[in-house]
PDB file of C-alpha atoms in Angstrom:
ATOM      1  CA  MET A  27      -0.114   0.054  -0.125  1.00  0.00           C
ATOM      2  CA  LYS A  28       1.277   3.769  -0.957  1.00  0.00           C
ATOM      3  CA  ILE A  29       1.229   6.088   1.217  1.00  0.00           C
ATOM      4  CA  LYS A  30      -1.436   8.000  -0.784  1.00  0.00           C
ATOM      5  CA  ASP A  31      -3.718   5.210  -0.680  1.00  0.00           C
ATOM      6  CA  VAL A  32      -3.650   5.189   3.462  1.00  0.00           C
ATOM      7  CA  LEU A  33      -3.791   9.192   3.594  1.00  0.00           C
ATOM      8  CA  GLN A  34      -6.826   8.517   0.776  1.00  0.00           C
ATOM      9  CA  THR A  35      -8.354   6.221   3.289  1.00  0.00           C
ATOM     10  CA  ARG A  36      -8.483   8.613   6.334  1.00  0.00           C
ATOM     11  CA  LEU A  37      -9.985  11.885   5.410  1.00  0.00           C
ATOM     12  CA  ASP A  38      -9.595  13.375   8.512  1.00  0.00           C
ATOM     13  CA  SER A  39      -6.241  13.015   8.602  1.00  0.00           C
ATOM     14  CA  GLU A  40      -3.826  16.225   8.727  1.00  0.00           C
ATOM     15  CA  PHE A  41      -1.084  14.775   6.553  1.00  0.00           C
ATOM     16  CA  LEU A  42      -3.860  14.488   3.567  1.00  0.00           C
ATOM     17  CA  TYR A  43      -3.273  17.815   2.033  1.00  0.00           C
ATOM     18  CA  GLU A  44       0.479  17.754   2.798  1.00  0.00           C
ATOM     19  CA  GLU A  45       3.215  16.786  -0.072  1.00  0.00           C
ATOM     20  CA  LEU A  46       6.195  14.407   0.366  1.00  0.00           C
ATOM     21  CA  VAL A  47       8.958  16.712  -1.214  1.00  0.00           C
ATOM     22  CA  GLU A  48      12.564  16.681  -2.051  1.00  0.00           C
ATOM     23  CA  LEU A  49      14.388  18.678   0.971  1.00  0.00           C
ATOM     24  CA  ASN A  50      15.162  22.169  -0.117  1.00  0.00           C
ATOM     25  CA  GLU A  51      15.934  25.363   2.524  1.00  0.00           C
ATOM     26  CA  GLY A  52      19.302  24.504   3.017  1.00  0.00           C
ATOM     27  CA  TRP A  53      18.948  20.901   3.162  1.00  0.00           C
ATOM     28  CA  SER A  54      19.339  18.009   0.550  1.00  0.00           C
ATOM     29  CA  PHE A  55      19.653  14.072   0.075  1.00  0.00           C
ATOM     30  CA  TYR A  56      23.223  13.409   0.630  1.00  0.00           C
ATOM     31  CA  THR A  57      23.845   9.263   0.871  1.00  0.00           C
ATOM     32  CA  LEU A  58      22.015   6.190   0.875  1.00  0.00           C
ATOM     33  CA  LEU A  59      23.312   3.530   3.088  1.00  0.00           C
ATOM     34  CA  LYS A  60      21.914   0.249   1.816  1.00  0.00           C
ATOM     35  CA  LEU A  61      22.438  -1.687   5.599  1.00  0.00           C
ATOM     36  CA  ASN A  62      19.277  -3.565   7.111  1.00  0.00           C
ATOM     37  CA  SER A  63      18.045  -4.356  10.032  1.00  0.00           C
ATOM     38  CA  SER A  64      20.494  -1.889  12.081  1.00  0.00           C
ATOM     39  CA  ILE A  65      19.941  -2.377  15.878  1.00  0.00           C
ATOM     40  CA  LEU A  66      22.041   0.850  17.033  1.00  0.00           C
ATOM     41  CA  ILE A  67      23.507   3.819  15.230  1.00  0.00           C
ATOM     42  CA  GLY A  68      25.400   6.874  16.808  1.00  0.00           C
ATOM     43  CA  TRP A  69      26.981  10.076  15.441  1.00  0.00           C
ATOM     44  CA  LEU A  70      30.769  10.134  16.353  1.00  0.00           C
ATOM     45  CA  ALA A  71      32.615  13.455  17.195  1.00  0.00           C
ATOM     46  CA  ASN A  72      33.724  13.944  13.122  1.00  0.00           C
ATOM     47  CA  ASP A  73      30.289  13.296  11.806  1.00  0.00           C
ATOM     48  CA  ASP A  74      31.218   9.567  10.734  1.00  0.00           C
ATOM     49  CA  LEU A  75      28.969   6.714  12.185  1.00  0.00           C
ATOM     50  CA  LEU A  76      28.832   3.711  14.291  1.00  0.00           C
ATOM     51  CA  ILE A  77      26.330   1.297  12.994  1.00  0.00           C
ATOM     52  CA  VAL A  78      25.810  -2.221  14.628  1.00  0.00           C
ATOM     53  CA  ASN A  79      23.087  -4.320  12.312  1.00  0.00           C
ATOM     54  CA  GLY A  80      22.848  -8.086  12.879  1.00  0.00           C
ATOM     55  CA  ASP A  81      26.000  -8.646  10.454  1.00  0.00           C
ATOM     56  CA  GLY A  82      27.929  -6.849  12.608  1.00  0.00           C
ATOM     57  CA  ILE A  83      29.624  -3.414  13.433  1.00  0.00           C
ATOM     58  CA  PHE A  84      30.869  -1.014  11.208  1.00  0.00           C
ATOM     59  CA  LEU A  85      32.160   2.411  11.251  1.00  0.00           C
ATOM     60  CA  TYR A  86      31.355   4.650   7.856  1.00  0.00           C
ATOM     61  CA  ASP A  87      33.310   7.711   6.762  1.00  0.00           C
ATOM     62  CA  ILE A  88      30.752  10.390   6.139  1.00  0.00           C
ATOM     63  CA  GLU A  89      33.473  12.473   3.950  1.00  0.00           C
ATOM     64  CA  ASN A  90      34.568  10.098   1.689  1.00  0.00           C
ATOM     65  CA  LYS A  91      31.221   7.778   1.899  1.00  0.00           C
ATOM     66  CA  ASN A  92      32.622   4.590   2.769  1.00  0.00           C
ATOM     67  CA  ILE A  93      32.972   2.017   5.200  1.00  0.00           C
ATOM     68  CA  THR A  94      36.253   2.222   7.035  1.00  0.00           C
ATOM     69  CA  MET A  95      35.710  -0.601   9.553  1.00  0.00           C
ATOM     70  CA  GLU A  96      34.125  -3.472   9.204  1.00  0.00           C
ATOM     71  CA  ASP A  97      33.735  -6.152  12.738  1.00  0.00           C
ATOM     72  CA  TYR A  98      31.494  -8.929  11.750  1.00  0.00           C
ATOM     73  CA  GLU A  99      32.882 -11.065  14.879  1.00  0.00           C
ATOM     74  CA  SER A 100      32.683  -8.762  18.541  1.00  0.00           C
ATOM     75  CA  ASN A 101      29.778  -9.427  20.257  1.00  0.00           C
ATOM     76  CA  PHE A 102      28.487  -5.426  20.300  1.00  0.00           C
ATOM     77  CA  LYS A 103      26.851  -6.019  23.651  1.00  0.00           C
ATOM     78  CA  LYS A 104      30.094  -5.875  25.758  1.00  0.00           C
ATOM     79  CA  ASN A 105      30.630  -2.330  24.538  1.00  0.00           C
ATOM     80  CA  LEU A 106      27.352  -0.593  25.204  1.00  0.00           C
ATOM     81  CA  SER A 107      26.360   0.820  28.376  1.00  0.00           C
ATOM     82  CA  ALA A 108      24.027  -0.726  30.860  1.00  0.00           C
ATOM     83  CA  ASP A 109      21.322   1.706  29.605  1.00  0.00           C
ATOM     84  CA  ASN A 110      21.911   1.007  26.355  1.00  0.00           C
ATOM     85  CA  LEU A 111      22.470   4.798  25.637  1.00  0.00           C
ATOM     86  CA  LYS A 112      26.541   4.849  25.298  1.00  0.00           C
ATOM     87  CA  TYR A 113      28.724   3.043  23.150  1.00  0.00           C
ATOM     88  CA  SER A 114      32.357   2.335  24.377  1.00  0.00           C
ATOM     89  CA  LEU A 115      34.276   2.752  20.329  1.00  0.00           C
ATOM     90  CA  LYS A 116      37.714   1.485  21.641  1.00  0.00           C
ATOM     91  CA  GLU A 117      39.035   1.752  18.422  1.00  0.00           C
ATOM     92  CA  ARG A 118      38.809   5.986  18.500  1.00  0.00           C
ATOM     93  CA  ASN A 119      38.912   5.963  22.061  1.00  0.00           C
ATOM     94  CA  GLU A 120      35.485   7.222  22.090  1.00  0.00           C
ATOM     95  CA  ILE A 121      32.343   7.385  23.972  1.00  0.00           C
ATOM     96  CA  VAL A 122      29.754   7.434  21.465  1.00  0.00           C
ATOM     97  CA  ASP A 123      25.510   8.392  22.171  1.00  0.00           C
ATOM     98  CA  VAL A 124      23.759   5.619  20.332  1.00  0.00           C
ATOM     99  CA  PHE A 125      20.417   5.944  19.633  1.00  0.00           C
ATOM    100  CA  GLY A 126      18.171   3.215  17.280  1.00  0.00           C
ATOM    101  CA  LEU A 127      16.223  -0.020  18.390  1.00  0.00           C
ATOM    102  CA  ARG A 128      18.998  -0.379  21.573  1.00  0.00           C
ATOM    103  CA  GLY A 129      19.283   3.184  22.846  1.00  0.00           C
ATOM    104  CA  GLY A 130      17.557   6.105  23.128  1.00  0.00           C
ATOM    105  CA  GLY A 131      15.922   8.708  20.223  1.00  0.00           C
ATOM    106  CA  GLY A 132      18.667  10.457  18.338  1.00  0.00           C
ATOM    107  CA  ASN A 133      19.451  14.439  18.790  1.00  0.00           C
ATOM    108  CA  LEU A 134      15.754  15.982  17.270  1.00  0.00           C
ATOM    109  CA  LEU A 135      16.810  19.423  17.525  1.00  0.00           C
ATOM    110  CA  THR A 136      19.462  21.711  16.527  1.00  0.00           C
ATOM    111  CA  SER A 137      21.812  23.713  19.316  1.00  0.00           C
ATOM    112  CA  ASP A 138      20.577  26.956  17.654  1.00  0.00           C
ATOM    113  CA  ASN A 139      16.764  25.363  18.128  1.00  0.00           C
ATOM    114  CA  GLU A 140      16.398  26.593  14.338  1.00  0.00           C
ATOM    115  CA  TRP A 141      15.931  23.037  12.919  1.00  0.00           C
ATOM    116  CA  LYS A 142      13.483  20.286  14.375  1.00  0.00           C
ATOM    117  CA  LEU A 143      12.948  16.657  13.036  1.00  0.00           C
ATOM    118  CA  GLU A 144      10.467  14.485  13.654  1.00  0.00           C
ATOM    119  CA  ILE A 145       8.918  11.089  12.554  1.00  0.00           C
ATOM    120  CA  ASN A 146       5.038  11.019  12.009  1.00  0.00           C
ATOM    121  CA  ASN A 147       2.775   8.041  12.588  1.00  0.00           C
ATOM    122  CA  ILE A 148       0.108   8.774  10.151  1.00  0.00           C
ATOM    123  CA  HIS A 149      -1.680   4.960  10.050  1.00  0.00           C
ATOM    124  CA  ASN A 150      -0.905   1.306  10.990  1.00  0.00           C
ATOM    125  CA  ASN A 151       3.054   1.756  11.191  1.00  0.00           C
ATOM    126  CA  PHE A 152       3.153   3.959   8.041  1.00  0.00           C
ATOM    127  CA  LYS A 153       5.628   7.069   9.064  1.00  0.00           C
ATOM    128  CA  ILE A 154       6.593  10.007   7.479  1.00  0.00           C
ATOM    129  CA  PRO A 155       9.859  12.266   8.090  1.00  0.00           C
ATOM    130  CA  ARG A 156       9.497  15.808   8.812  1.00  0.00           C
ATOM    131  CA  LEU A 157      12.026  18.838   9.272  1.00  0.00           C
ATOM    132  CA  MET A 158      10.862  21.676  10.752  1.00  0.00           C
ATOM    133  CA  ASN A 159      12.246  25.584  10.540  1.00  0.00           C
ATOM    134  CA  TYR A 160      11.432  27.624  13.632  1.00  0.00           C
ATOM    135  CA  LYS A 161      12.365  30.117  12.681  1.00  0.00           C
ATOM    136  CA  THR A 162      10.442  30.457   9.574  1.00  0.00           C
ATOM    137  CA  ARG A 163       7.755  27.986  11.003  1.00  0.00           C
ATOM    138  CA  LYS A 164       8.056  26.293   7.507  1.00  0.00           C
ATOM    139  CA  SER A 165       7.900  22.159   7.772  1.00  0.00           C
ATOM    140  CA  TRP A 166       8.627  19.437   4.589  1.00  0.00           C
ATOM    141  CA  PHE A 167       7.266  16.260   4.955  1.00  0.00           C
ATOM    142  CA  PHE A 168      10.304  14.674   2.565  1.00  0.00           C
ATOM    143  CA  GLN A 169      10.766  11.483   0.475  1.00  0.00           C
ATOM    144  CA  LEU A 170      13.132   8.624   1.509  1.00  0.00           C
ATOM    145  CA  HIS A 171      15.471   7.390  -1.354  1.00  0.00           C
ATOM    146  CA  GLU A 172      14.901   3.484  -1.213  1.00  0.00           C
ATOM    147  CA  MET A 173      13.338   2.989   2.120  1.00  0.00           C
ATOM    148  CA  SER A 174       9.846   2.232   3.127  1.00  0.00           C
ATOM    149  CA  TYR A 175       7.665   4.005   4.971  1.00  0.00           C
ATOM    150  CA  GLU A 176       6.630   1.172   7.158  1.00  0.00           C
ATOM    151  CA  GLY A 177       8.194  -0.231  10.388  1.00  0.00           C
ATOM    152  CA  TYR A 178      10.836   1.248  12.691  1.00  0.00           C
ATOM    153  CA  MET A 179      12.322   4.742  11.963  1.00  0.00           C
ATOM    154  CA  TYR A 180      14.767   6.760  13.759  1.00  0.00           C
ATOM    155  CA  CYS A 181      16.016  10.008  12.953  1.00  0.00           C
ATOM    156  CA  GLY A 182      18.718  12.695  14.666  1.00  0.00           C
ATOM    157  CA  PHE A 183      21.075  15.401  13.737  1.00  0.00           C
ATOM    158  CA  SER A 184      24.790  14.793  14.173  1.00  0.00           C
ATOM    159  CA  LYS A 185      27.131  16.282  16.608  1.00  0.00           C
ATOM    160  CA  THR A 186      28.181  19.034  14.391  1.00  0.00           C
ATOM    161  CA  GLN A 187      24.874  19.291  13.081  1.00  0.00           C
ATOM    162  CA  LYS A 188      25.862  19.336   9.606  1.00  0.00           C
ATOM    163  CA  TYR A 189      23.549  16.377   8.862  1.00  0.00           C
ATOM    164  CA  PHE A 190      21.071  14.116   9.725  1.00  0.00           C
ATOM    165  CA  LEU A 191      20.227  10.806   9.405  1.00  0.00           C
ATOM    166  CA  ILE A 192      16.508   8.700   8.736  1.00  0.00           C
ATOM    167  CA  MET A 193      17.312   4.804   9.488  1.00  0.00           C
ATOM    168  CA  GLY A 194      14.854   2.559   8.850  1.00  0.00           C
ATOM    169  CA  ASP A 195      15.030  -1.560   8.498  1.00  0.00           C
ATOM    170  CA  GLN A 196      15.538  -1.311   5.019  1.00  0.00           C
ATOM    171  CA  GLY A 197      18.638   1.197   5.492  1.00  0.00           C
ATOM    172  CA  ILE A 198      19.769   4.613   6.546  1.00  0.00           C
ATOM    173  CA  ASN A 199      19.014   7.884   4.448  1.00  0.00           C
ATOM    174  CA  ILE A 200      21.483  10.803   5.036  1.00  0.00           C
ATOM    175  CA  TYR A 201      20.967  14.597   4.669  1.00  0.00           C
ATOM    176  CA  LYS A 202      23.440  17.077   4.250  1.00  0.00           C
ATOM    177  CA  LYS A 203      23.205  20.883   5.048  1.00  0.00           C
ATOM    178  CA  ASP A 204      23.815  22.985   1.938  1.00  0.00           C
ATOM    179  CA  PHE A 205      26.169  26.107   3.102  1.00  0.00           C
TER     180      PHE A 205
END
């Protein structure tokens, strides 16, 4: 079932008159990571990503758009804090805040209070991400790239707030702030 079909079955939906658009106003689609069944994700200090999925532990270099480390053998739980909110990444001597199925929610608001991310559950596990600009009061329901609008979905801004991501059960969409 497509999102449009879901919306048309619910005529009272506030989302019925909203369009899914490509982001603009300073943000654009950056890249797609086809890593299925991610369990947790975390932004490193330099905006690289720690990704843990059913296959292993990965480090993703955001600028070069490639995976720089793959570990299929380690048990990720031994480096995860008891509350599932922090991961000790010994390879970089860094403690990483994590979110996803294990962990908390991502950073949903930029430090200057200009941008906010949210996931809207519109009907029976169909979800649409929204980016809001608090200063202009504009918001965008934006298109995902090669990801389903069904299933779990998490989002969060990077440490430097130059990027944000949407993580679902079919992969990760990363968006970049245009300067």
